Coordinates of C-alpha atoms in Angstrom, one line a residue:
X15 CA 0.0 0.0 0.0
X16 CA 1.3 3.6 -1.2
X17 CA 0.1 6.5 0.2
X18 CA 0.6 9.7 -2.2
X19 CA -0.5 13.7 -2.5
X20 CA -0.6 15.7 -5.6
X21 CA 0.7 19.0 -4.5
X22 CA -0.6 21.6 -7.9
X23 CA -2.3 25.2 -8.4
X24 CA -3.9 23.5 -11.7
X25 CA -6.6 21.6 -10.6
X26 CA -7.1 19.6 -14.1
X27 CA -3.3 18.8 -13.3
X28 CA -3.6 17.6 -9.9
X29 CA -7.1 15.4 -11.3
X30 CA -5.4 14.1 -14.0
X31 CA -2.5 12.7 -12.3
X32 CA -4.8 10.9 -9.6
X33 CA -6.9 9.5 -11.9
X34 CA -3.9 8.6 -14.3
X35 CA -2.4 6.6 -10.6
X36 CA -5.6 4.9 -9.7
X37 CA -6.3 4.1 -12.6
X38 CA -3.5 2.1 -12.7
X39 CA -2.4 0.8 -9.7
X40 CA -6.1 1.2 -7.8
X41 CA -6.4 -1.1 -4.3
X42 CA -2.2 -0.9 -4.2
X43 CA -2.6 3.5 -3.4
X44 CA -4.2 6.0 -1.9
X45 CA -4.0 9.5 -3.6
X46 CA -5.3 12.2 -2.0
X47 CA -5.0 16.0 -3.6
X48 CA -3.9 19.7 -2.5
X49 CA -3.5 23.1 -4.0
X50 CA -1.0 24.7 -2.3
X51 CA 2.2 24.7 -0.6
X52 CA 1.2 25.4 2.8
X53 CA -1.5 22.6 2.3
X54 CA 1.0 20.3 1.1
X55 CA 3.1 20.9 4.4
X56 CA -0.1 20.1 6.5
X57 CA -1.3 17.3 4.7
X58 CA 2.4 15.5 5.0
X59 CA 2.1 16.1 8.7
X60 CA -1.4 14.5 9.0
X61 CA -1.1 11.8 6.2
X62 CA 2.4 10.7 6.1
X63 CA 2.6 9.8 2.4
X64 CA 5.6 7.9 0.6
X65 CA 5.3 10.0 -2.3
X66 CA 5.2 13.5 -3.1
X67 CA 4.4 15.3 -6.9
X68 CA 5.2 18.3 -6.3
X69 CA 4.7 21.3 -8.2
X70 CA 7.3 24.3 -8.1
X71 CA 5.5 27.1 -9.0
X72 CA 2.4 27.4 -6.3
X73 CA 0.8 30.4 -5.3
X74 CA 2.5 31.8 -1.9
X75 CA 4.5 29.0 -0.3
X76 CA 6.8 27.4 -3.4
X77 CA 7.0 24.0 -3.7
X78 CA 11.4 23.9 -2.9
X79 CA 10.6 26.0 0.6
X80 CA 7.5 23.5 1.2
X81 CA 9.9 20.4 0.3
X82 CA 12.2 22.1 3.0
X83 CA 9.3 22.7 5.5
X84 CA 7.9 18.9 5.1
X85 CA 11.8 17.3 5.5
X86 CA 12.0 19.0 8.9
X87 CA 9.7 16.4 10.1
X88 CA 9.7 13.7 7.7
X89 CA 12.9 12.9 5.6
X90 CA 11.6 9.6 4.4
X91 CA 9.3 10.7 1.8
X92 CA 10.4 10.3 -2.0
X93 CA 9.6 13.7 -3.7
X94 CA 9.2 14.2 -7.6
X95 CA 8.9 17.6 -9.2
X96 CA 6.8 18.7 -11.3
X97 CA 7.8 22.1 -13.2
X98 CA 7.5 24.0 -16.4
X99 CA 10.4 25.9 -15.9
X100 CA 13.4 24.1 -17.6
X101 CA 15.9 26.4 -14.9
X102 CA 19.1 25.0 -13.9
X103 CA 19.4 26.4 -10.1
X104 CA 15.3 24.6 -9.7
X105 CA 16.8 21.6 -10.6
X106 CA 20.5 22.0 -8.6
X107 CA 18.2 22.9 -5.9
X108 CA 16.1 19.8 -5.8
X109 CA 18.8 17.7 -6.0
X110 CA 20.0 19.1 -2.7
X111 CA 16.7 18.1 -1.2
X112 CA 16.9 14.3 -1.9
X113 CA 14.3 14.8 -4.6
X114 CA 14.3 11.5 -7.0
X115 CA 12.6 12.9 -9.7
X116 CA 12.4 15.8 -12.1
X117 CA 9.4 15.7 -14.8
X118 CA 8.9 18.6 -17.3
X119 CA 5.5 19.8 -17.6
X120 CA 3.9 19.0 -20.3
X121 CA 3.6 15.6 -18.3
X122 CA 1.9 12.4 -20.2
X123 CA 0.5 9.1 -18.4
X124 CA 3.6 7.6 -19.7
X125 CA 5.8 10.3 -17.7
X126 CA 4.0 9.6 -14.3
X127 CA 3.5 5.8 -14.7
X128 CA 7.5 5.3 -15.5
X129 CA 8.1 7.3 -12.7
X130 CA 5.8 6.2 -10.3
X131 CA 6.9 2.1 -10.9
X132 CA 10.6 3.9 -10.3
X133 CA 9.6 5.2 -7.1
X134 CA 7.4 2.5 -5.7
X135 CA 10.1 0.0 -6.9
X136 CA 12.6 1.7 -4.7
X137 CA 10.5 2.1 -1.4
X138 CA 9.5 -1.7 -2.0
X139 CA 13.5 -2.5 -2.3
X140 CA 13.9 -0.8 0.9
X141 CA 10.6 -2.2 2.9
X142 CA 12.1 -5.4 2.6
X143 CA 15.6 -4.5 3.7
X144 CA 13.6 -2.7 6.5
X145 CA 11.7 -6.1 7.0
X146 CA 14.8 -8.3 6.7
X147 CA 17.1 -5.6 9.2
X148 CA 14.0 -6.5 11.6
X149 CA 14.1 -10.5 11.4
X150 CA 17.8 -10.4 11.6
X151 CA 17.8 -8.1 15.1
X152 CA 14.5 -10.3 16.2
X153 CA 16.7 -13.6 15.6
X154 CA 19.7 -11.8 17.2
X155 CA 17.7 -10.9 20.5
X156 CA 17.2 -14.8 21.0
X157 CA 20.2 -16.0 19.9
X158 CA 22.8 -13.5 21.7
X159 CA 21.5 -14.6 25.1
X160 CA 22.0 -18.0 24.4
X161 CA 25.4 -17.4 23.2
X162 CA 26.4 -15.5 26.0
X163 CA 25.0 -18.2 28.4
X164 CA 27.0 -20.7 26.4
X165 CA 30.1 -18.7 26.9
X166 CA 29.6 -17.9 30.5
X167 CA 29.4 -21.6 31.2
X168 CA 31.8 -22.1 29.5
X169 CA 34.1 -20.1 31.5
X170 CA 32.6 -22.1 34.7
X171 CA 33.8 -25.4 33.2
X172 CA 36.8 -24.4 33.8
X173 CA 38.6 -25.8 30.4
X174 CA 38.4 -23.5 27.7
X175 CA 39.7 -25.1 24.3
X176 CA 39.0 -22.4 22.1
X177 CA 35.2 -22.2 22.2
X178 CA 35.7 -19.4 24.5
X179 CA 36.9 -17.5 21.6
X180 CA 34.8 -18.6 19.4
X181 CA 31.7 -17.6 21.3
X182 CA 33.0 -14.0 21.5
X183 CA 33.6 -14.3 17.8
X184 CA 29.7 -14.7 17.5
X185 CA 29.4 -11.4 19.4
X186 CA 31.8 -9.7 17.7
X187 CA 33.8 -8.9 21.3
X188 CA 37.8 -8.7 19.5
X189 CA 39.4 -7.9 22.8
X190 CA 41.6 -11.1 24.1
X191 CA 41.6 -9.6 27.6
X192 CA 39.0 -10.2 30.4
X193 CA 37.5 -9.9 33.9
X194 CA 34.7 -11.4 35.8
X195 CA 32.9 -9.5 38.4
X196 CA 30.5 -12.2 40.5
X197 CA 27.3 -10.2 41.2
X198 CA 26.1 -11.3 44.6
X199 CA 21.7 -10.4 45.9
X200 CA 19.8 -10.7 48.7
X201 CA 17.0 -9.4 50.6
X202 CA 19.4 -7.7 53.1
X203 CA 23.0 -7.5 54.9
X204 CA 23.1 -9.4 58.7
X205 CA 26.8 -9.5 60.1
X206 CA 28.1 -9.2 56.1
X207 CA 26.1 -12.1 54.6
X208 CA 23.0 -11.7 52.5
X209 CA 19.8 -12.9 53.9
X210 CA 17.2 -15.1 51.7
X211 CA 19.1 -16.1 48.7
X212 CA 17.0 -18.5 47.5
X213 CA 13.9 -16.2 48.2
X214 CA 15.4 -13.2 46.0
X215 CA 16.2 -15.6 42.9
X216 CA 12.8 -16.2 42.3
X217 CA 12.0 -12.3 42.8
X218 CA 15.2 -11.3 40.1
X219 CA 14.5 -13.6 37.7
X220 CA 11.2 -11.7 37.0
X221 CA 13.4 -9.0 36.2
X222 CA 16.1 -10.4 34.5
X223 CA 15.7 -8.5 31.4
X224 CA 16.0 -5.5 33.5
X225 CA 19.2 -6.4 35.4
X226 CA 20.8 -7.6 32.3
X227 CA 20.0 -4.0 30.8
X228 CA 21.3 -2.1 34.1
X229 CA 24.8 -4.1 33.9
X230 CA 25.4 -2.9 30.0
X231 CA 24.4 0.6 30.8
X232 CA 27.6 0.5 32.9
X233 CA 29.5 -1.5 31.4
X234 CA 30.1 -3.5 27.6
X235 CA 29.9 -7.1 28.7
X236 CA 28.4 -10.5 28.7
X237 CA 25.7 -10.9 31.7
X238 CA 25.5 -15.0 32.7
X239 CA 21.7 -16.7 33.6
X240 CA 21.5 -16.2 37.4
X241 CA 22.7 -19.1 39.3
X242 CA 21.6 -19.1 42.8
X243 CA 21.9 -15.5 43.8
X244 CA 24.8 -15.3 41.8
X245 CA 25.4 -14.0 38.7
X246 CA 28.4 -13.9 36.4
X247 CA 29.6 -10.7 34.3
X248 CA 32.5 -11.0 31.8
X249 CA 33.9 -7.4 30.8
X250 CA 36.3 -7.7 27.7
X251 CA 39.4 -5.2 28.2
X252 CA 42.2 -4.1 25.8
X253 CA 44.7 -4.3 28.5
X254 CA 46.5 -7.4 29.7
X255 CA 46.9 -5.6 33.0
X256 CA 45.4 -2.7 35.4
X257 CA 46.9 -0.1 36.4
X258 CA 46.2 1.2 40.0
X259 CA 44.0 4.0 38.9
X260 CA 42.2 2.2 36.3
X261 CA 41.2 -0.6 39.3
X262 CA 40.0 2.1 41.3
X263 CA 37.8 3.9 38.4
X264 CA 36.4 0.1 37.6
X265 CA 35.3 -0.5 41.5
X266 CA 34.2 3.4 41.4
X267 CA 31.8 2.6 38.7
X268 CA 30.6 -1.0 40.0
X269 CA 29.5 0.9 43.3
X270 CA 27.4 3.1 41.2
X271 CA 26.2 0.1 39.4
X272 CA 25.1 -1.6 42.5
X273 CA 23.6 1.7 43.8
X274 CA 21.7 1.8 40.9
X275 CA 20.5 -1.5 40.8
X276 CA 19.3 -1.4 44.7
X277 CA 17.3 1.2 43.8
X278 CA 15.5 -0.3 40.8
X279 CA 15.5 -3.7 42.1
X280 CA 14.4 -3.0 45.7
X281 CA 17.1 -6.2 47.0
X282 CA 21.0 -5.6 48.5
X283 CA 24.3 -6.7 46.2
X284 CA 27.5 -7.1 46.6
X285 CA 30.2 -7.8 44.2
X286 CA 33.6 -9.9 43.7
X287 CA 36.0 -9.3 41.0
X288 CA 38.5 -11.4 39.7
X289 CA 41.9 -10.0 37.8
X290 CA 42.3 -9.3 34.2
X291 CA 43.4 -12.7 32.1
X292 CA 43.6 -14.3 28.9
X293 CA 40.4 -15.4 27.2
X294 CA 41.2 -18.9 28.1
X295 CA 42.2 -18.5 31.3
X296 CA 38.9 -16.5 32.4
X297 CA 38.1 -19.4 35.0
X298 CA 40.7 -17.8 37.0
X299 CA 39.4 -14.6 36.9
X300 CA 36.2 -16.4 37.9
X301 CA 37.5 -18.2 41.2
X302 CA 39.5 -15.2 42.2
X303 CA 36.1 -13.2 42.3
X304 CA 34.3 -15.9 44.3
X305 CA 37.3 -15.9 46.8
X306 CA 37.2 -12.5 47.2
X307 CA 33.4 -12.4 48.0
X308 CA 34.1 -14.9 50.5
X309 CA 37.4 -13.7 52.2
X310 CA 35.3 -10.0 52.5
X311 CA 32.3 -8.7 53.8
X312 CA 32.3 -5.5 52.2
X313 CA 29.9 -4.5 49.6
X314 CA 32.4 -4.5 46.7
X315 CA 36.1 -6.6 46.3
X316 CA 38.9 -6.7 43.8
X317 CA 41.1 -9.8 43.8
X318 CA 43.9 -7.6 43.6
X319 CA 42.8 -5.7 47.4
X320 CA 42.8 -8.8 49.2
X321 CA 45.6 -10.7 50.9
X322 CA 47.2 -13.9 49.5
X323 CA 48.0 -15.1 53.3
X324 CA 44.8 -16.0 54.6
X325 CA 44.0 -19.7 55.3
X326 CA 40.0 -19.7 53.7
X327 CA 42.2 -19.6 50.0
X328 CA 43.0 -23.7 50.2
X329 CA 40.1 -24.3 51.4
X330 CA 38.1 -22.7 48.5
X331 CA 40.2 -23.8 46.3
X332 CA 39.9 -27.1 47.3
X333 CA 36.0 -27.2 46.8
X334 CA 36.3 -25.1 43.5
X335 CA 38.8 -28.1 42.6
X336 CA 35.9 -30.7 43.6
X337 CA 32.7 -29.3 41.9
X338 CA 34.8 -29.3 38.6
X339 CA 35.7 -32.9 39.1
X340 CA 32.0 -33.5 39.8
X341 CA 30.9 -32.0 37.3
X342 CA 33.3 -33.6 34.7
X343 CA 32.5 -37.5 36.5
X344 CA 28.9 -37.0 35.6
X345 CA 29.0 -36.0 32.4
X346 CA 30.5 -39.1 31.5
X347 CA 27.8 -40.6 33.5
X348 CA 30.1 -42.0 36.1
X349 CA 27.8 -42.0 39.2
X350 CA 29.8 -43.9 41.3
X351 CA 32.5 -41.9 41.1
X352 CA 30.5 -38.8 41.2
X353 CA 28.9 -39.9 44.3
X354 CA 32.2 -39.9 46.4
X355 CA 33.1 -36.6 44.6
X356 CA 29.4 -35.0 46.1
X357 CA 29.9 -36.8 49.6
X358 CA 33.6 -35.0 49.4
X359 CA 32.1 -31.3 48.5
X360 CA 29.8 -31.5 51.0
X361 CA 32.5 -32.4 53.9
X362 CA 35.0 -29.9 52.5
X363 CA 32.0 -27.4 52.9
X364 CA 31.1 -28.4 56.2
X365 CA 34.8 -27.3 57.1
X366 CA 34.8 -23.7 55.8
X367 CA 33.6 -21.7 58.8
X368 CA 33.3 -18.5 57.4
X369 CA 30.5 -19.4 54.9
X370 CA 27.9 -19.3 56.0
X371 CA 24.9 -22.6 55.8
X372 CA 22.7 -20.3 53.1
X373 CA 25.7 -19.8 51.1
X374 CA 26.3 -23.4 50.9
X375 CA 22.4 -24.4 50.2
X376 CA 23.7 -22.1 47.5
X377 CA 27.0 -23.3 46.4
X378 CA 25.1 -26.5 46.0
X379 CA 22.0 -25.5 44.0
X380 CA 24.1 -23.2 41.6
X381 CA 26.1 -26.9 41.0
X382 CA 23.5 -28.5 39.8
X383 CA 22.4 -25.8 37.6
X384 CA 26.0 -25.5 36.4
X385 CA 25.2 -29.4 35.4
X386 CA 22.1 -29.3 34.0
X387 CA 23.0 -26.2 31.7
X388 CA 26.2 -28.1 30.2
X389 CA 23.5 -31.3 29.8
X390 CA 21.4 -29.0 28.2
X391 CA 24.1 -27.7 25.8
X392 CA 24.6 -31.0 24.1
X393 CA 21.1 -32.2 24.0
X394 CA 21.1 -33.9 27.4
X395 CA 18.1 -33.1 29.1
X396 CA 15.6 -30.2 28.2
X397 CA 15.3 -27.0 29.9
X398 CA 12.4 -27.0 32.4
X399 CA 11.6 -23.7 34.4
X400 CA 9.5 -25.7 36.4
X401 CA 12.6 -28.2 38.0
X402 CA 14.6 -25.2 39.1
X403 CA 11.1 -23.7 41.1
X404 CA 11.3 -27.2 42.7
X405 CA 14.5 -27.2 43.3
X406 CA 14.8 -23.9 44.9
X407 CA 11.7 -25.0 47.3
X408 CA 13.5 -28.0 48.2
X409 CA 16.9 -25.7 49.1
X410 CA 14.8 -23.4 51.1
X411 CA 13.0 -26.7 53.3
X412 CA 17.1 -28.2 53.9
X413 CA 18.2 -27.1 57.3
X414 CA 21.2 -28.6 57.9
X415 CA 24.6 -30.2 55.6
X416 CA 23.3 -34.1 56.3
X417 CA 20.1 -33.2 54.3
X418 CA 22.1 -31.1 51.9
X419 CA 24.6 -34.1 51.1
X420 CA 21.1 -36.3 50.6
X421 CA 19.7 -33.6 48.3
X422 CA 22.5 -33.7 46.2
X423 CA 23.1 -37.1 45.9
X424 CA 19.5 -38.0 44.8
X425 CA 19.9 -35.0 41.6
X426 CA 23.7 -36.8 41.1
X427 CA 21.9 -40.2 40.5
X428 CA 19.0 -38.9 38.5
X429 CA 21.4 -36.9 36.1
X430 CA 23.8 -39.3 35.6
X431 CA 21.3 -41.6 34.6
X432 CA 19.9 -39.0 32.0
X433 CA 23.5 -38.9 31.0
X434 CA 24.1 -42.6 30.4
X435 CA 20.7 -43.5 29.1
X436 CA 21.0 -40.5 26.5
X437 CA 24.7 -41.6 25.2
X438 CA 23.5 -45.8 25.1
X439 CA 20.5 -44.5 23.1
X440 CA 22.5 -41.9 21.2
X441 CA 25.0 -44.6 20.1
X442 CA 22.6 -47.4 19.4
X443 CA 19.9 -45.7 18.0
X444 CA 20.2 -41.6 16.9
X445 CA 23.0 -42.6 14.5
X446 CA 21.4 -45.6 12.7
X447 CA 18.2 -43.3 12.1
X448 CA 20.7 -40.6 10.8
X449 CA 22.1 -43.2 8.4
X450 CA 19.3 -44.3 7.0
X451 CA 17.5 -40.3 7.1
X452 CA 20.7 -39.5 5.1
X453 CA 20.6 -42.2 2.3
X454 CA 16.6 -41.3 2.0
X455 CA 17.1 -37.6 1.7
X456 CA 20.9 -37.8 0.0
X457 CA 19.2 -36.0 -3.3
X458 CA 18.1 -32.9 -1.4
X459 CA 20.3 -30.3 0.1
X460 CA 20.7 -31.2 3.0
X461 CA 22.7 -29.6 5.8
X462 CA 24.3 -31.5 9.3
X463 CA 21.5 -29.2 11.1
X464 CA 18.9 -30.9 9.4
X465 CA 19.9 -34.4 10.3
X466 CA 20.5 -33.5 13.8
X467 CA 17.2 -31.9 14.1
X468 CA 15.4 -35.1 12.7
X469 CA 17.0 -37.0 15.7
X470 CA 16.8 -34.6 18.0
X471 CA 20.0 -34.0 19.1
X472 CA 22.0 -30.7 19.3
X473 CA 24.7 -30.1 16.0
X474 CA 27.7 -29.7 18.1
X475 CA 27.2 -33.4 20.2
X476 CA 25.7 -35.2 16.7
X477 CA 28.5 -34.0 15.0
X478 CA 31.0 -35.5 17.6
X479 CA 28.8 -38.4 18.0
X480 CA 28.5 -39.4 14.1
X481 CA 32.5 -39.0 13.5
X482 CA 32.9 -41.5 17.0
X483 CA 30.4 -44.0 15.6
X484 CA 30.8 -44.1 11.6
X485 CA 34.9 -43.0 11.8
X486 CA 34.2 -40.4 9.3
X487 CA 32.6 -37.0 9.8
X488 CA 29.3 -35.9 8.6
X489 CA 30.2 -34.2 5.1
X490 CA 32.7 -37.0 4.4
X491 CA 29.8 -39.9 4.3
X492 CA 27.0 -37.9 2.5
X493 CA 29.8 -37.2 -0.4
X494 CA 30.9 -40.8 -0.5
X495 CA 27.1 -42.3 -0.6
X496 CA 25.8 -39.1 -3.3
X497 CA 29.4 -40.5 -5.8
X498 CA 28.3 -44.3 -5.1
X499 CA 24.3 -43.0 -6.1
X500 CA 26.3 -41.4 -8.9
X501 CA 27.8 -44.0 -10.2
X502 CA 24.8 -46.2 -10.3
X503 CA 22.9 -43.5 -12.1
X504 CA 25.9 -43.1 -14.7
X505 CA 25.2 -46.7 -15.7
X506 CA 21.9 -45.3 -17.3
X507 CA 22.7 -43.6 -20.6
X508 CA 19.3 -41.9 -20.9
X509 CA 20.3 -39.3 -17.8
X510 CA 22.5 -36.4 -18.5
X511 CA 25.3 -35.6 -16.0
X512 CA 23.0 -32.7 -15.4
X513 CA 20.6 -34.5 -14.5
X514 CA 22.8 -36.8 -12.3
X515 CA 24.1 -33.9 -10.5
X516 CA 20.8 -32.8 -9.5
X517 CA 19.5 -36.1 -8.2
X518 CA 22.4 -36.7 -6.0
X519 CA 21.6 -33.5 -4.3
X520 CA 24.5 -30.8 -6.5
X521 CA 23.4 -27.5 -8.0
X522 CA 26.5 -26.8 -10.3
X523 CA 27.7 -29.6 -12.3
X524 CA 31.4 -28.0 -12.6
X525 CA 31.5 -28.4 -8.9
X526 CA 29.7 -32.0 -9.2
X527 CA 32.4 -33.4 -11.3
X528 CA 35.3 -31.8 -9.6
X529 CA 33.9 -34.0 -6.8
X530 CA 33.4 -37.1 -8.6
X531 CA 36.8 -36.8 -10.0
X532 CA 38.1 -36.5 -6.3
X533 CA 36.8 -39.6 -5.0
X534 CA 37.0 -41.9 -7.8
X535 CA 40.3 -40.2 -10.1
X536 CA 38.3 -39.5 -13.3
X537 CA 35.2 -37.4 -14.4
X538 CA 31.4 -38.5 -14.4
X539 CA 31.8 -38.1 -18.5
X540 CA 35.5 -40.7 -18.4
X541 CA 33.7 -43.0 -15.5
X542 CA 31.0 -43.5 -18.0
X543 CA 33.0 -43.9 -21.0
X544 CA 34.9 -46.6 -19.3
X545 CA 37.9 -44.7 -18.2
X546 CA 37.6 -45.3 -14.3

């Protein structure tokens, strides 16, 4: 739909082009008709056309100073003059003004139609960009969360082989320095500790969104899911290194970021951070800002600002040391093994007398999170709002560490039996339904998404799984089984080696044969000929 004004003195000039456009294009516009400059200016305001004639010569407000008058408040409309004055500085002039058209009076049918498919042609051309700009930033707000959740957990896994960089390749962060600040919430402050935990997750997550947007207002980073009443911040940097003043102006403005978000979110933080390091070692960063949280009760900590003497360091780093063993014996879906690694965490946090019991109910429920999200990753398990509520009831009902150890064991057996049950199916069944999917479909183009779609299981663990199973990797099988189709179709003189090359699933024949030749040392033309 086009909306247009006819902007003439000459009212058998102004009829004649709507009728010439309605004519035409009827349903597709709406045309409506002025006399004037000043009543073009006023009927732009109201109507909002996409297209403007425009006559040059009007009685009292000229069609150049309306043009200048109408821009002032909407520079999107297309304007094309219309003029009986063949004047060099009218035309300079309108070209000045974004105008897109110039038509000489006397005008013909054929004059406005040519112009008016231009002009329509063009705003169509850029309503789709328009409409393809906005799917692209829709798309983008679902997948950059998800990507950022993927690279915070990342980090927590504690060994980074690349993917770290790879993540922040997807968000376009170049910088190969970082730091994590550990965002700590709570109702309130009693003796240094934060009261409810459990209490104000359920209360942030409702405003999640919100958070997420106070933390980039104050600084460029990647905001983590919240864990517990925890939540992890990455903050790319050029610098390897801080410099005194530049810790100080980074705590200054994390204090007004906590300010500000106590006043929005109507809860108490507090905040550890870690020291700048290299992309891949960012789980560094990451237990230096948990240790400062928990070797400080002030409101705000820098790794850096705390002592390297005091005795609480082993024995954190000995339970940061244990959860990532955990974590890494269940998701090979050793349950045995990760049994004695849960019974040691919970005696190693019995010992720490500094934290207090809430902050392990806490320790403990961000764990399993931590577990579920990295089962969740590969197509593990699927992601149920609903199990962390229960969860966080049944934190909030333990009162003491025996009932906490219990807890934890019953979620160790119940995800490690996910785990196993998913990799004996995965083996014995996903891939043989993959096989057979892939010699079924072989003709079509078909990507490694596709296939791991139609068996349900994420790209990045089918992929891994397929080259395990088969020996070969995805690509490398459906090339070998579309040359052996190949070669059974070339036995049939009646098909072209176009035609081949489109029912083995190839576009370009060039790119067919160069193929073909690769796998069995001669052309699709010499193989038939006898020459293979």
């Amino acid at each position: 739909m086009f909306r247009i004004v006819v902007a003439d003195d000459e009212g058998i000039m102004r009829e004649s082009i709507k009728n010439n456009l309605e004519s035409n294009f009827g349903q597709k516009l709406e045309v409506r008709t002025v006399k004037s400059g000043r009543e073009a200016i006023e009927e732009c305001l109201n109507f909002r056309p996409d297209i403007v004639f425009m006559d040059i010569q009007m009685p009292g407000i000229s069609g150049i100073q309306a043009i200048k008058e109408i821009q002032k408040f909407n520079k999107s409309i297309r304007f094309i003059i219309i003029t009986a004055y063949d004047r060099f500085s009218y035309a300079q002039e309108a070209i000045s003004l974004g105008v897109v058209e110039y038509i000489m009076k006397p005008v013909t049918k054929k004059k406005i139609m040519d112009v008016a498919i231009k002009v329509m042609n063009q705003i169509d051309e850029e309503r789709k960009k328009n409409s393809d700009d906005l799917k692209v930033r829709e798309k983008l707000e679902i997948v950059v969360p998800m990507i950022e959740s993927a690279f915070i957990n990342n980090i927590l896994q504690g060994s980074d082989t690349g993917k770290g960089r790879e993540y922040l390749n997807m968000l376009d962060v170049q910088e190969e320095y970082g730091y994590i600040v550990v965002l700590e919430f709570g109702d309130d402050f009693e003796d240094g500790v934060l009261t409810n935990a459990m209490g104000s997750n359920v209360r942030l997550s409702k405003q999640y969104d919100n958070l997420k947007e106070s933390i980039k207002a104050f600084f460029d980073s990647i905001v983590g899911p919240i864990m517990g009443n925890r939540v992890v911040i990455y903050v790319p940097i050029k610098e390897g290194q801080l410099e005194y003043d530049r810790r100080v102006e980074i705590i200054t403005r994390i204090r007004s970021m906590i300010l500000n978000l106590e006043d929005t979110m109507e809860m108490k933080f507090r905040a550890g951070i870690g020291e700048v390091k290299y992309i891949e070692d960012s789980y560094e960063s990451y237990t230096e800002a948990i240790r400062s949280l928990h070797r400080s009760n002030k409101h705000i900590v820098h790794a850096e600002d705390i002592s390297v003497a005091e005795d609480m360091t082993q024995d954190v780093s000995n339970v940061m040391d244990l959860e990532q063993k955990y974590i890494q014996c269940c998701m090979k879906g050793g349950v045995e093994t990760a049994l004695i690694f849960a019974d040691s965490l919970i005696e190693a946090l019995k010992d720490i007398e500094t934290i207090s019991f809430g902050e392990k109910k806490t320790r403990v429920y961000e764990l399993i999170v931590r577990l579920e999200q990295q089962c969740q990753d590969i197509g593990i398990i699927k992601y149920e709002i609903r199990s962390h509520a229960e969860y966080l009831n049944d934190i909030v009902e333990i009162s003491n560490m025996q009932e906490l150890g219990v807890w934890l064991q019953d979620k160790t057996k119940r995800l490690c039996n996910d785990i196993v049950s998913f990799r004996t199916d995965s083996g014995n069944g996903a891939i043989g339904k993959s096989i057979s999917y892939i010699n079924e479909n072989f003709s079509r183009d078909l990507s490694l998404d596709d296939v791991a779609r139609f068996v349900d299981i994420s790209p990045y663990y089918f992929s891994k799984l397929f080259k395990q199973e088969m020996g070969e990797n995805f690509v490398e099988y459906l090339t070998k089984y579309r040359v052996a189709q190949a070669k059974t179709f070339l036995a049939n003189e009646s098909l072209s080696i176009k035609e081949i090359c489109g029912m083995v699933g190839y576009s370009d024949p060039n790119y067919f044969s160069r193929i073909f030749k690769k796998y069995e040392g001669v052309t699709p033309t010499e193989y038939r000929n006898g020459e293979g």
